[in-house]
Amino acid sequence: MLNRLEAFKLDVLKEVGNIGAGNAATALSRLLDKPVDMRVPTVSLVPFERIADKVGGSEQVVIAVFLRVEGEAPGNMFFIIHEDSAKKLLRGLLALDVQDEGYSEMEFSALGEIGNILAGSYLSSLADFTHLYLSPTVPGIAVDMAGAILSYGLVQYGEMGDSALLIDTAFLEGKEVLAGHFFLIPDPESFDKIFSALGVPNE
């Protein structure tokens, strides 16, 4: 059972997620010049060591867009999507003639741009809520096992916090739901700064 403070924190983060999803749908619609529907996301806080479990296990091959958040509450961001959903996303939203094996440079670029727009939308909604200065770096993109990608993030960016904000994002393409997972992993002490800025007392 969540205590009242934890439940309040989640409610605040859900609101950030909802606004971010709305901003992302609008931005993608403009980019693609077609309507993009996104489900209301589910938001949760998960321990760092359970992130890989949330995307199918550490050996699950995924596509990840990752970037560093700089500013007053630094951290790391990952947008992780399974290969089958990525292919459907490219075919459905972008109308690309995607092959079953591998990715072209154009497909990689398109997936990176989608991840970048999602990350920017969620980050700007969090910045608006908290009035903290938060700035994303240029994103990278990789296809690998989830555990390897998260380990690379640790090596690349140093120590990460022990909790992640998970926003399960879903695009609606006809009757299909294409799921992606968006993780914000603040540096140690950054969560405290975020919640303090939101007016949530520390435990």
Backbone as a printed PyTorch tensor [residue, N CA C, xyz], in Angstrom:
tensor([[[  0.8410,  -1.2020,   0.0000],
         [  0.0000,   0.0000,   0.0000],
         [  0.8830,   1.2620,   0.0000]],

        [[  0.5170,   2.2290,  -0.7990],
         [  1.2310,   3.4980,  -0.7950],
         [  0.7690,   4.3260,   0.3920]],

        [[  1.6990,   5.0270,   1.0410],
         [  1.2470,   5.9580,   2.0630],
         [  0.7640,   7.2300,   1.3740]],

        [[  0.2080,   8.1420,   2.1560],
         [ -0.4110,   9.3390,   1.5570],
         [  0.5900,  10.1770,   0.7700]],

        [[  1.8090,  10.3150,   1.3150],
         [  2.8170,  11.1350,   0.6520],
         [  3.2110,  10.5090,  -0.6810]],

        [[  3.4400,   9.1840,  -0.6900],
         [  3.8100,   8.4980,  -1.9330],
         [  2.6970,   8.6080,  -2.9670]],

        [[  1.4450,   8.4710,  -2.5050],
         [  0.3030,   8.5720,  -3.4140],
         [  0.2010,   9.9830,  -4.0010]],

        [[  0.4670,  10.9920,  -3.1670],
         [  0.4150,  12.3770,  -3.6330],
         [  1.5060,  12.6270,  -4.6730]],

        [[  2.7160,  12.1180,  -4.4030],
         [  3.8220,  12.2570,  -5.3520],
         [  3.4390,  11.6460,  -6.7050]],

        [[  2.8550,  10.4490,  -6.6640],
         [  2.4670,   9.7820,  -7.9170],
         [  1.3980,  10.5730,  -8.6530]],

        [[  0.4460,  11.1380,  -7.9110],
         [ -0.6020,  11.9540,  -8.5450],
         [  0.0050,  13.1450,  -9.2820]],

        [[  0.9860,  13.7900,  -8.6460],
         [  1.6490,  14.9320,  -9.2710],
         [  2.3890,  14.4880, -10.5330]],

        [[  3.1000,  13.3700, -10.4500],
         [  3.8630,  12.8680, -11.5990],
         [  2.9380,  12.4070, -12.7200]],

        [[  1.7810,  11.8680, -12.3650],
         [  0.8020,  11.4680, -13.3870],
         [  0.3170,  12.6850, -14.1700]],

        [[  0.1060,  13.7780, -13.4660],
         [ -0.3320,  15.0030, -14.1370],
         [  0.7410,  15.4970, -15.1040]],

        [[  2.0010,  15.4300, -14.6610],
         [  3.1220,  15.7860, -15.5400],
         [  3.1150,  14.8770, -16.7710]],

        [[  2.9150,  13.5740, -16.5530],
         [  2.8770,  12.6110, -17.6500],
         [  1.7470,  12.8680, -18.6200]],

        [[  0.5780,  13.1890, -18.0950],
         [ -0.5860,  13.4520, -18.9560],
         [ -0.3530,  14.6600, -19.8500]],

        [[  0.1640,  15.7390, -19.2600],
         [  0.4270,  16.9510, -20.0390],
         [  1.5340,  16.6930, -21.0580]],

        [[  2.5780,  15.9700, -20.6400],
         [  3.6650,  15.6340, -21.5540],
         [  3.1790,  14.8190, -22.7430]],

        [[  2.2820,  13.8510, -22.4900],
         [  1.7430,  13.0190, -23.5730],
         [  0.9330,  13.8650, -24.5470]],

        [[  0.1470,  14.7860, -24.0180],
         [ -0.6380,  15.6770, -24.8790],
         [  0.2650,  16.5490, -25.7410]],

        [[  1.3340,  17.0770, -25.1250],
         [  2.2930,  17.8970, -25.8780],
         [  3.0030,  17.0750, -26.9460]],

        [[  3.3430,  15.8230, -26.6020],
         [  4.0360,  14.9480, -27.5480],
         [  3.1500,  14.6170, -28.7410]],

        [[  1.8800,  14.3120, -28.4760],
         [  0.9440,  13.9940, -29.5610],
         [  0.8040,  15.1810, -30.5120]],

        [[  0.6980,  16.3930, -29.9400],
         [  0.5840,  17.6040, -30.7560],
         [  1.8360,  17.8180, -31.6010]],

        [[  3.0230,  17.6480, -30.9640],
         [  4.2830,  17.8540, -31.6860],
         [  4.4630,  16.8370, -32.7960]],

        [[  4.1130,  15.5710, -32.5320],
         [  4.2410,  14.5340, -33.5600],
         [  3.2460,  14.7680, -34.6950]],

        [[  2.0490,  15.2260, -34.3520],
         [  1.0410,  15.5180, -35.3840],
         [  1.5470,  16.5960, -36.3380]],

        [[  2.1990,  17.6100, -35.7680],
         [  2.7480,  18.6840, -36.6100],
         [  3.8840,  18.1580, -37.4910]],

        [[  4.7470,  17.3430, -36.8900],
         [  5.8880,  16.8040, -37.6340],
         [  5.4230,  15.9380, -38.8030]],

        [[  4.4240,  15.0890, -38.5470],
         [  3.9850,  14.1190, -39.5560],
         [  2.8510,  14.6400, -40.4250]],

        [[  2.2770,  15.7800, -40.0180],
         [  1.1400,  16.3580, -40.7270],
         [ -0.0290,  15.3740, -40.8060]],

        [[ -0.2730,  14.6840, -39.7000],
         [ -1.4160,  13.7670, -39.5960],
         [ -1.7460,  13.5950, -38.1180]],

        [[ -2.9960,  13.2520, -37.8070],
         [ -3.3530,  13.0900, -36.3950],
         [ -2.5750,  11.9480, -35.7430]],

        [[ -2.1150,  12.1640, -34.5330],
         [ -1.4510,  11.1250, -33.7560],
         [ -2.1900,  10.9940, -32.4350]],

        [[ -2.6850,   9.8130, -32.1720],
         [ -3.4050,   9.5710, -30.9220],
         [ -2.4860,   8.8440, -29.9490]],

        [[ -2.4880,   9.3250, -28.7040],
         [ -1.7280,   8.6550, -27.6560],
         [ -2.6440,   8.3970, -26.4780]],

        [[ -2.5350,   7.2020, -25.9220],
         [ -3.3100,   6.8870, -24.7220],
         [ -2.8110,   7.7090, -23.5410]],

        [[ -3.7090,   7.9250, -22.5850],
         [ -3.2730,   8.5240, -21.3200],
         [ -2.2410,   7.5750, -20.7140]],

        [[ -1.0380,   8.0610, -20.4100],
         [  0.0190,   7.1560, -19.9500],
         [ -0.2150,   6.6760, -18.5190]],

        [[  0.3630,   5.5210, -18.2090],
         [  0.4110,   5.0830, -16.8150],
         [  1.7760,   5.4760, -16.2700]],

        [[  1.7890,   5.9570, -15.0370],
         [  3.0090,   6.4990, -14.4410],
         [  3.2960,   5.7570, -13.1420]],

        [[  4.5580,   5.3900, -12.9500],
         [  4.9340,   4.7200, -11.7050],
         [  6.3840,   5.0250, -11.3770]],

        [[  6.7370,   4.8110, -10.1330],
         [  8.1280,   4.9170,  -9.7040],
         [  8.6580,   3.5000,  -9.5090]],

        [[  9.7920,   3.1870, -10.1270],
         [ 10.3360,   1.8360, -10.0290],
         [ 11.7960,   1.9070,  -9.5920]],

        [[ 12.2570,   0.8900,  -8.8360],
         [ 13.6750,   0.8480,  -8.4830],
         [ 14.5240,   0.6860,  -9.7400]],

        [[ 15.7230,   1.2690,  -9.7380],
         [ 16.5910,   1.2290, -10.9130],
         [ 16.8110,  -0.2010, -11.4000]],

        [[ 17.0180,  -1.1370, -10.4510],
         [ 17.3530,  -2.5070, -10.8490],
         [ 16.1850,  -3.2420, -11.5120]],

        [[ 14.9780,  -2.6680, -11.4340],
         [ 13.8200,  -3.3250, -12.0490],
         [ 13.4530,  -2.7340, -13.4090]],

        [[ 14.2200,  -1.7610, -13.8870],
         [ 13.8860,  -1.1320, -15.1650],
         [ 13.8860,  -2.1490, -16.2960]],

        [[ 14.9390,  -2.9810, -16.3610],
         [ 15.0290,  -3.9660, -17.4430],
         [ 13.8410,  -4.9300, -17.4050]],

        [[ 13.3840,  -5.2910, -16.1960],
         [ 12.2280,  -6.1900, -16.0750],
         [ 10.9860,  -5.5840, -16.7220]],

        [[ 10.8690,  -4.2520, -16.6440],
         [  9.6900,  -3.5630, -17.1770],
         [  9.6250,  -3.5950, -18.7020]],

        [[ 10.7620,  -3.8980, -19.3450],
         [ 10.7710,  -3.9310, -20.8150],
         [ 11.0260,  -5.3480, -21.3400]],

        [[ 10.8140,  -6.3450, -20.4850],
         [ 10.9110,  -7.7290, -20.9370],
         [ 12.1380,  -8.4760, -20.4710]],

        [[ 12.9490,  -7.8740, -19.5990],
         [ 14.1350,  -8.5480, -19.0780],
         [ 15.4130,  -7.9860, -19.6780]],

        [[ 16.5300,  -8.2260, -18.9880],
         [ 17.7990,  -7.6230, -19.3930],
         [ 18.2880,  -8.1300, -20.7490]],

        [[ 17.8210,  -9.3230, -21.1830],
         [ 18.2760,  -9.8670, -22.4700],
         [ 17.3200,  -9.5490, -23.6170]],

        [[ 16.2460,  -8.8270, -23.3280],
         [ 15.2940,  -8.4360, -24.3750],
         [ 15.9440,  -7.3990, -25.2980]],

        [[ 15.9520,  -7.6880, -26.6050],
         [ 16.5080,  -6.7230, -27.5600],
         [ 15.4950,  -5.6070, -27.7800]],

        [[ 15.9500,  -4.3780, -27.5930],
         [ 15.0710,  -3.2060, -27.6920],
         [ 15.7920,  -2.1040, -28.4780]],

        [[ 15.0280,  -1.1040, -28.8510],
         [ 15.5940,   0.1230, -29.4080],
         [ 15.4670,   1.1890, -28.3290]],

        [[ 16.5360,   1.8980, -28.0750],
         [ 16.5210,   2.9210, -27.0290],
         [ 17.0460,   4.2400, -27.5530]],

        [[ 16.3140,   5.2830, -27.2690],
         [ 16.7930,   6.6490, -27.4670],
         [ 17.1700,   7.1500, -26.0750]],

        [[ 18.3910,   7.6310, -25.9220],
         [ 18.8300,   8.0270, -24.5830],
         [ 19.5200,   9.3760, -24.6420]],

        [[ 19.3660,  10.1280, -23.5620],
         [ 19.9780,  11.4590, -23.4920],
         [ 20.2150,  11.8320, -22.0380]],

        [[ 21.0110,  12.8540, -21.8610],
         [ 21.3210,  13.3810, -20.5390],
         [ 20.4890,  14.6320, -20.2990]],

        [[ 19.9210,  14.7420, -19.1110],
         [ 19.2140,  15.9540, -18.6970],
         [ 20.1830,  16.7990, -17.8820]],

        [[ 20.3850,  18.0300, -18.3250],
         [ 21.2620,  18.9440, -17.5940],
         [ 20.4320,  20.0440, -16.9590]],

        [[ 21.0070,  20.7330, -15.9920],
         [ 20.2860,  21.8180, -15.3510],
         [ 20.2010,  21.6370, -13.8530]],

        [[ 19.0830,  22.0980, -13.2820],
         [ 18.9630,  22.1430, -11.8160],
         [ 18.6050,  20.7960, -11.1940]],

        [[ 18.0940,  19.8570, -11.9850],
         [ 17.7950,  18.5130, -11.4830],
         [ 18.2820,  17.5010, -12.5290]],

        [[ 19.5930,  17.3290, -12.6440],
         [ 20.1460,  16.4980, -13.7130],
         [ 19.7680,  15.0290, -13.5760]],

        [[ 19.8420,  14.3330, -14.7020],
         [ 19.5120,  12.9180, -14.7040],
         [ 19.6630,  12.3400, -16.1060]],

        [[ 19.0740,  11.1840, -16.3130],
         [ 19.1590,  10.4900, -17.5860],
         [ 17.7660,  10.1170, -18.0740]],

        [[ 17.5920,  10.1070, -19.3730],
         [ 16.3100,   9.7510, -19.9770],
         [ 16.5230,   8.6380, -20.9890]],

        [[ 15.6030,   7.6890, -20.9870],
         [ 15.6030,   6.6140, -21.9720],
         [ 14.1880,   6.4590, -22.5240]],

        [[ 14.0530,   6.3840, -23.8380],
         [ 12.8000,   5.9590, -24.4580],
         [ 13.0780,   4.5990, -25.0710]],

        [[ 12.4130,   3.5610, -24.5480],
         [ 12.6860,   2.1790, -24.9560],
         [ 11.4490,   1.5790, -25.6100]],

        [[ 11.6540,   0.9780, -26.7740],
         [ 10.5350,   0.3890, -27.5160],
         [ 10.9840,  -0.9550, -28.0970]],

        [[ 10.0850,  -1.9390, -28.0930],
         [ 10.4100,  -3.2420, -28.6700],
         [ 10.5020,  -3.1250, -30.1850]],

        [[ 11.2610,  -4.0240, -30.7860],
         [ 11.4880,  -3.9480, -32.2320],
         [ 10.1960,  -4.0740, -33.0360]],

        [[  9.2940,  -4.9790, -32.6090],
         [  8.0490,  -5.1380, -33.3900],
         [  7.2130,  -3.8590, -33.3530]],

        [[  7.1710,  -3.1990, -32.1850],
         [  6.4260,  -1.9350, -32.0910],
         [  7.1100,  -0.8400, -32.9050]],

        [[  8.4440,  -0.8350, -32.9040],
         [  9.1780,   0.1700, -33.6770],
         [  8.8940,   0.0260, -35.1670]],

        [[  8.8880,  -1.2150, -35.6490],
         [  8.6010,  -1.4590, -37.0740],
         [  7.1870,  -0.9980, -37.4250]],

        [[  6.2340,  -1.3310, -36.5610],
         [  4.8370,  -0.9330, -36.8100],
         [  4.6900,   0.5860, -36.7650]],

        [[  5.4450,   1.2050, -35.8570],
         [  5.4070,   2.6620, -35.7370],
         [  5.9230,   3.3050, -37.0230]],

        [[  7.0140,   2.7760, -37.5500],
         [  7.5910,   3.3130, -38.7860],
         [  6.6490,   3.1070, -39.9710]],

        [[  6.0160,   1.9170, -40.0170],
         [  5.0980,   1.6350, -41.1260],
         [  3.8160,   2.4520, -41.0000]],

        [[  3.2680,   2.4890, -39.7780],
         [  1.9600,   3.1170, -39.5890],
         [  2.0070,   4.6300, -39.5670]],

        [[  2.8320,   5.1770, -38.6740],
         [  2.8750,   6.6360, -38.5250],
         [  3.6210,   7.3010, -39.6720]],

        [[  4.7260,   6.6880, -40.1020],
         [  5.5840,   7.3410, -41.0890],
         [  5.4060,   6.8020, -42.5030]],

        [[  4.6120,   5.7310, -42.6270],
         [  4.3360,   5.1370, -43.9480],
         [  5.6260,   4.7560, -44.6760]],

        [[  6.6240,   4.2800, -43.9180],
         [  7.8720,   3.8410, -44.5360],
         [  7.7800,   2.3730, -44.9250]],

        [[  8.4730,   2.0080, -45.9960],
         [  8.5160,   0.6200, -46.4450],
         [  9.6310,  -0.0850, -45.6750]],

        [[  9.2790,  -0.5550, -44.4850],
         [ 10.2830,  -1.0770, -43.5500],
         [ 10.5240,  -2.5670, -43.7880]],

        [[ 11.8000,  -2.9400, -43.8270],
         [ 12.1660,  -4.3540, -43.9490],
         [ 12.0770,  -5.0230, -42.5770]],

        [[ 11.9040,  -6.3410, -42.5840],
         [ 11.7880,  -7.0700, -41.3190],
         [ 13.1140,  -7.1320, -40.5630]],

        [[ 14.2280,  -7.1280, -41.3010],
         [ 15.5330,  -7.2340, -40.6670],
         [ 16.2860,  -5.9060, -40.7730]],

        [[ 16.8810,  -5.4880, -39.6550],
         [ 17.7380,  -4.3140, -39.6720],
         [ 16.9890,  -2.9990, -39.8450]],

        [[ 17.7480,  -1.9050, -39.8360],
         [ 17.1770,  -0.5590, -39.9520],
         [ 18.0590,   0.2740, -40.8760]],

        [[ 17.4110,   1.0570, -41.7100],
         [ 18.1560,   1.9900, -42.5560],
         [ 18.5110,   3.2240, -41.7310]],

        [[ 19.3950,   4.0380, -42.2800],
         [ 19.7730,   5.2820, -41.6010],
         [ 18.5610,   6.1920, -41.4250]],

        [[ 17.6850,   6.2010, -42.4300],
         [ 16.4790,   7.0300, -42.3560],
         [ 15.5400,   6.5480, -41.2490]],

        [[ 15.4040,   5.2150, -41.1160],
         [ 14.5320,   4.6600, -40.0710],
         [ 15.0870,   4.9670, -38.6820]],

        [[ 16.4000,   4.8090, -38.5250],
         [ 17.0370,   5.1640, -37.2660],
         [ 16.7950,   6.6350, -36.9350]],

        [[ 16.9630,   7.4740, -37.9310],
         [ 16.7770,   8.9070, -37.7370],
         [ 15.3440,   9.2210, -37.3210]],

        [[ 14.3690,   8.5510, -37.9530],
         [ 12.9520,   8.7820, -37.6360],
         [ 12.6340,   8.3500, -36.2050]],

        [[ 13.1400,   7.1840, -35.8040],
         [ 12.9030,   6.7090, -34.4410],
         [ 13.5680,   7.6340, -33.4230]],

        [[ 14.7580,   8.1030, -33.7630],
         [ 15.4510,   9.0360, -32.8750],
         [ 14.6730,  10.3250, -32.7090]],

        [[ 14.0810,  10.8080, -33.7970],
         [ 13.3120,  12.0520, -33.7350],
         [ 12.0450,  11.8720, -32.9030]],

        [[ 11.3720,  10.7090, -33.0540],
         [ 10.1820,  10.4280, -32.2450],
         [ 10.5600,  10.3880, -30.7610]],

        [[ 11.6590,   9.6860, -30.4420],
         [ 12.1200,   9.6260, -29.0520],
         [ 12.4980,  10.9940, -28.5210]],

        [[ 13.1200,  11.7880, -29.3710],
         [ 13.5410,  13.1350, -28.9910],
         [ 12.3320,  14.0200, -28.6830]],

        [[ 11.2970,  13.9240, -29.5210],
         [ 10.0770,  14.7170, -29.3080],
         [  9.3870,  14.2960, -28.0160]],

        [[  9.3040,  12.9790, -27.7810],
         [  8.6900,  12.4930, -26.5420],
         [  9.4630,  12.9980, -25.3250]],

        [[ 10.7810,  12.8240, -25.3630],
         [ 11.6110,  13.2540, -24.2300],
         [ 11.4640,  14.7470, -23.9920]],

        [[ 11.5250,  15.5290, -25.0740],
         [ 11.3970,  16.9790, -24.9410],
         [ 10.0500,  17.3910, -24.3850]],

        [[  8.9900,  16.6860, -24.7960],
         [  7.6380,  17.0170, -24.3290],
         [  7.4790,  16.7430, -22.8380]],

        [[  7.9550,  15.5770, -22.3900],
         [  7.8510,  15.2540, -20.9690],
         [  8.7540,  16.1630, -20.1350]],

        [[  9.9290,  16.4440, -20.6590],
         [ 10.8700,  17.2870, -19.9210],
         [ 10.3460,  18.7180, -19.7900]],

        [[  9.7620,  19.2500, -20.8760],
         [  9.2500,  20.6260, -20.8070],
         [  8.0450,  20.7010, -19.8800]],

        [[  7.2240,  19.6430, -19.8440],
         [  6.0770,  19.6650, -18.9240],
         [  6.5590,  19.6030, -17.4710]],

        [[  7.6300,  18.8230, -17.2150],
         [  8.1950,  18.7730, -15.8610],
         [  8.8170,  20.1180, -15.4990]],

        [[  9.5010,  20.7470, -16.4530],
         [ 10.1120,  22.0610, -16.2000],
         [  9.0400,  23.1170, -15.9270]],

        [[  7.9260,  23.0530, -16.6780],
         [  6.8320,  24.0070, -16.4570],
         [  6.2340,  23.8500, -15.0660]],

        [[  6.0620,  22.6050, -14.6360],
         [  5.4760,  22.3300, -13.3190],
         [  6.4000,  22.7770, -12.1940]],

        [[  7.6970,  22.4960, -12.3450],
         [  8.6360,  22.7180, -11.2440],
         [  9.3000,  24.0920, -11.2800]],

        [[  9.2590,  24.7540, -12.4620],
         [ 10.0050,  26.0040, -12.6750],
         [ 11.5040,  25.8020, -12.4920]],

        [[ 11.9650,  24.5590, -12.7180],
         [ 13.3970,  24.2680, -12.7010],
         [ 13.9430,  24.3640, -14.1250]],

        [[ 15.2030,  24.7450, -14.2510],
         [ 15.8350,  24.7540, -15.5660],
         [ 16.2950,  23.3340, -15.8850]],

        [[ 15.7280,  22.7480, -16.9420],
         [ 16.0790,  21.3950, -17.3710],
         [ 16.3270,  21.4310, -18.8780]],

        [[ 17.4670,  20.9100, -19.2980],
         [ 17.8280,  20.9810, -20.7150],
         [ 18.3250,  19.6200, -21.2090]],

        [[ 17.7540,  19.0930, -22.3150],
         [ 18.2200,  17.7990, -22.8260],
         [ 19.4480,  17.9500, -23.7160]],

        [[ 20.3450,  16.9570, -23.6810],
         [ 21.4650,  16.9160, -24.6220],
         [ 20.9730,  16.2920, -25.9330]],

        [[ 21.8290,  16.2960, -26.9270],
         [ 21.5040,  15.6260, -28.1930],
         [ 21.3550,  14.1280, -27.9100]],

        [[ 20.2530,  13.4930, -28.3620],
         [ 20.0330,  12.0860, -28.0290],
         [ 20.8990,  11.1370, -28.8590]],

        [[ 21.1590,   9.9620, -28.2770],
         [ 21.7630,   8.8630, -29.0080],
         [ 20.7120,   7.7840, -29.2040]],

        [[ 20.9710,   6.8390, -30.1000],
         [ 20.0230,   5.7490, -30.3350],
         [ 20.8040,   4.4540, -30.5060]],

        [[ 20.2740,   3.3610, -29.9820],
         [ 20.9640,   2.0800, -30.0560],
         [ 19.9600,   0.9380, -30.1300]],

        [[ 20.3820,  -0.1560, -30.7560],
         [ 19.6320,  -1.4110, -30.7280],
         [ 20.5050,  -2.4110, -29.9900]],

        [[ 20.0140,  -2.9280, -28.8700],
         [ 20.8190,  -3.8530, -28.0660],
         [ 19.9130,  -4.4710, -27.0060]],

        [[ 20.5000,  -5.3280, -26.1850],
         [ 19.7540,  -5.8840, -25.0590],
         [ 19.5340,  -4.7780, -24.0240]],

        [[ 18.3770,  -4.8140, -23.3750],
         [ 18.0190,  -3.7550, -22.4230],
         [ 19.0750,  -3.5970, -21.3320]],

        [[ 19.5790,  -4.7070, -20.8160],
         [ 20.5910,  -4.6380, -19.7590],
         [ 21.8560,  -3.9460, -20.2220]],

        [[ 22.2600,  -4.2160, -21.4700],
         [ 23.4760,  -3.5980, -22.0160],
         [ 23.2870,  -2.0940, -22.1900]],

        [[ 22.1020,  -1.6870, -22.6390],
         [ 21.8310,  -0.2630, -22.8430],
         [ 21.8460,   0.4880, -21.5190]],

        [[ 21.2310,  -0.0960, -20.4900],
         [ 21.2150,   0.5590, -19.1810],
         [ 22.6180,   0.6100, -18.5840]],

        [[ 23.3990,  -0.4610, -18.7880],
         [ 24.7850,  -0.4800, -18.2970],
         [ 25.6130,   0.5840, -19.0010]],

        [[ 25.3880,   0.7310, -20.3060],
         [ 26.0940,   1.7620, -21.0720],
         [ 25.7690,   3.1430, -20.5060]],

        [[ 24.4970,   3.3500, -20.1610],
         [ 24.0850,   4.6210, -19.5670],
         [ 24.8310,   4.9100, -18.2830]],

        [[ 25.0160,   3.8840, -17.4670],
         [ 25.7570,   4.0440, -16.2170],
         [ 27.2090,   4.4250, -16.4840]],

        [[ 27.8300,   3.7220, -17.4500],
         [ 29.2330,   3.9970, -17.7770],
         [ 29.3800,   5.4050, -18.3700]],

        [[ 28.4330,   5.7410, -19.2430],
         [ 28.5010,   7.0180, -19.9500],
         [ 28.2730,   8.1980, -19.0050]],

        [[ 27.3010,   8.0510, -18.1110],
         [ 26.8550,   9.2040, -17.3310],
         [ 27.2060,   9.1190, -15.8500]],

        [[ 27.8190,   8.0230, -15.4230],
         [ 28.1670,   7.9110, -14.0150],
         [ 26.9910,   7.4190, -13.1830]],

        [[ 27.0600,   7.6600, -11.8930],
         [ 26.0690,   7.1310, -10.9520],
         [ 24.6650,   7.6480, -11.2710]],

        [[ 23.7190,   6.7330, -11.2640],
         [ 22.3200,   7.1220, -11.4260],
         [ 21.6100,   6.9790, -10.0830]],

        [[ 20.4690,   7.6390,  -9.9690],
         [ 19.6670,   7.5170,  -8.7560],
         [ 19.1190,   6.1040,  -8.6170]],

        [[ 18.5690,   5.8010,  -7.4510],
         [ 18.1020,   4.4270,  -7.2230],
         [ 16.6520,   4.2300,  -7.6420]],

        [[ 15.9860,   5.2710,  -8.1300],
         [ 14.6040,   5.1470,  -8.6020],
         [ 14.4510,   5.8030,  -9.9660]],

        [[ 13.4870,   5.3040, -10.7170],
         [ 13.1840,   5.8700, -12.0330],
         [ 11.7110,   6.2010, -12.1060]],

        [[ 11.4090,   7.2610, -12.8350],
         [ 10.0210,   7.5800, -13.1620],
         [  9.7090,   6.8740, -14.4730]],

        [[  8.7630,   5.9570, -14.4570],
         [  8.3690,   5.2040, -15.6540],
         [  7.0520,   5.7560, -16.1770]],

        [[  7.0560,   6.1630, -17.4420],
         [  5.8300,   6.5940, -18.1140],
         [  5.6020,   5.6320, -19.2720]],

        [[  4.5930,   4.7740, -19.1490],
         [  4.2630,   3.8400, -20.2230],
         [  3.4330,   4.5810, -21.2580]],

        [[  4.0080,   4.7660, -22.4280],
         [  3.4010,   5.5330, -23.5070],
         [  2.8350,   4.5770, -24.5440]],

        [[  1.6880,   4.8890, -25.0940],
         [  1.1100,   4.0300, -26.1340],
         [  0.5490,   4.8820, -27.2590]],

        [[  0.9930,   4.5950, -28.4820],
         [  0.4470,   5.2280, -29.6760],
         [ -0.6900,   4.3550, -30.1960]],

        [[ -1.7340,   4.9760, -30.6950],
         [ -2.8450,   4.2400, -31.2840],
         [ -2.7610,   4.3790, -32.7930]],

        [[ -2.5990,   3.2620, -33.4840],
         [ -2.5300,   3.2500, -34.9420],
         [ -3.6340,   2.3200, -35.4300]],

        [[ -4.7730,   2.9070, -35.8560],
         [ -5.9450,   2.0950, -36.1890],
         [ -6.4190,   1.4030, -34.9250]],

        [[ -6.5010,   0.0800, -34.9850],
         [ -6.9270,  -0.6840, -33.8080],
         [ -5.7360,  -1.2010, -33.0060]],

        [[ -4.5240,  -0.9180, -33.4940],
         [ -3.3260,  -1.4110, -32.8210],
         [ -2.8220,  -0.4160, -31.7870]],

        [[ -2.2990,  -0.9600, -30.7010],
         [ -1.6670,  -0.1510, -29.6680],
         [ -0.1720,  -0.4370, -29.7070]],

        [[  0.6300,   0.5940, -29.9480],
         [  2.0740,   0.4340, -30.0330],
         [  2.6930,   1.0200, -28.7730]],

        [[  3.2280,   0.1530, -27.9430],
         [  3.6700,   0.5770, -26.6140],
         [  5.1460,   0.9390, -26.5930]],

        [[  5.4650,   1.9680, -25.8170],
         [  6.8420,   2.3470, -25.5550],
         [  6.9940,   2.6720, -24.0810]],

        [[  8.2140,   2.6600, -23.6020],
         [  8.4800,   2.9100, -22.1800],
         [  9.4580,   4.0740, -22.0630]],

        [[  9.0720,   5.0370, -21.2870],
         [  9.8700,   6.2530, -21.1330],
         [ 10.3420,   6.3290, -19.6830]],

        [[ 11.6640,   6.3870, -19.4920],
         [ 12.2280,   6.4130, -18.1450],
         [ 12.9940,   7.7170, -17.9120]],

        [[ 12.6950,   8.3550, -16.8010],
         [ 13.5000,   9.4690, -16.3130],
         [ 14.1980,   8.9780, -15.0480]],

        [[ 15.5250,   8.9650, -15.0830],
         [ 16.2980,   8.4740, -13.9380],
         [ 17.1120,   9.6370, -13.3850]],

        [[ 16.5380,  10.3590, -12.4260],
         [ 17.2680,  11.5160, -11.8770],
         [ 18.5290,  11.0740, -11.1430]],

        [[ 19.5330,  11.9490, -11.1480],
         [ 20.7270,  11.7100, -10.3420],
         [ 20.3400,  11.6590,  -8.8670]],

        [[ 21.1950,  11.0470,  -8.0220],
         [ 20.9220,  11.0850,  -6.5830],
         [ 20.6550,  12.5290,  -6.1460]],

        [[ 19.6150,  12.7150,  -5.3760],
         [ 19.1820,  14.0100,  -4.8160],
         [ 18.3380,  14.8410,  -5.7870]],

        [[ 18.3110,  14.4750,  -7.0740],
         [ 17.4960,  15.2620,  -8.0050],
         [ 16.0040,  15.0860,  -7.7550]],

        [[ 15.5760,  13.8660,  -7.3720],
         [ 14.1600,  13.6720,  -7.0630],
         [ 13.7210,  14.6120,  -5.9400]],

        [[ 14.5780,  14.7610,  -4.9140],
         [ 14.2430,  15.6620,  -3.8120],
         [ 14.0560,  17.0910,  -4.3200]],

        [[ 14.9190,  17.5190,  -5.2490],
         [ 14.7940,  18.8630,  -5.8190],
         [ 13.4830,  19.0100,  -6.5940]],

        [[ 13.1440,  17.9600,  -7.3580],
         [ 11.9100,  18.0020,  -8.1570],
         [ 10.6950,  18.1000,  -7.2460]],

        [[ 10.6300,  17.2230,  -6.2400],
         [  9.4640,  17.2330,  -5.3560],
         [  9.4060,  18.4920,  -4.5100]],

        [[ 10.5540,  18.9950,  -4.0960],
         [ 10.5940,  20.2440,  -3.3420],
         [ 10.0440,  21.3880,  -4.1920]],

        [[ 10.4470,  21.4230,  -5.4680],
         [  9.9620,  22.4660,  -6.3840],
         [  8.4650,  22.3460,  -6.6310]],

        [[  7.9420,  21.1130,  -6.5200],
         [  6.5100,  20.8830,  -6.6940],
         [  5.7200,  21.1340,  -5.4220]],

        [[  6.4280,  21.4760,  -4.3480],
         [  5.7460,  21.7410,  -3.0760],
         [  5.3920,  20.4890,  -2.3010]],

        [[  6.0540,  19.3600,  -2.6590],
         [  5.8030,  18.1140,  -1.9440],
         [  6.8400,  17.9940,  -0.8340]],

        [[  6.4030,  17.8310,   0.4250],
         [  7.3730,  17.7440,   1.5240],
         [  8.1920,  16.4700,   1.4310]],

        [[  9.4440,  16.5280,   1.8830],
         [ 10.2700,  15.3270,   1.9570],
         [  9.8410,  14.4900,   3.1420]],

        [[ 10.0600,  13.1850,   2.9940],
         [  9.6780,  12.2810,   4.0830],
         [ 10.6660,  12.4260,   5.2330]]])
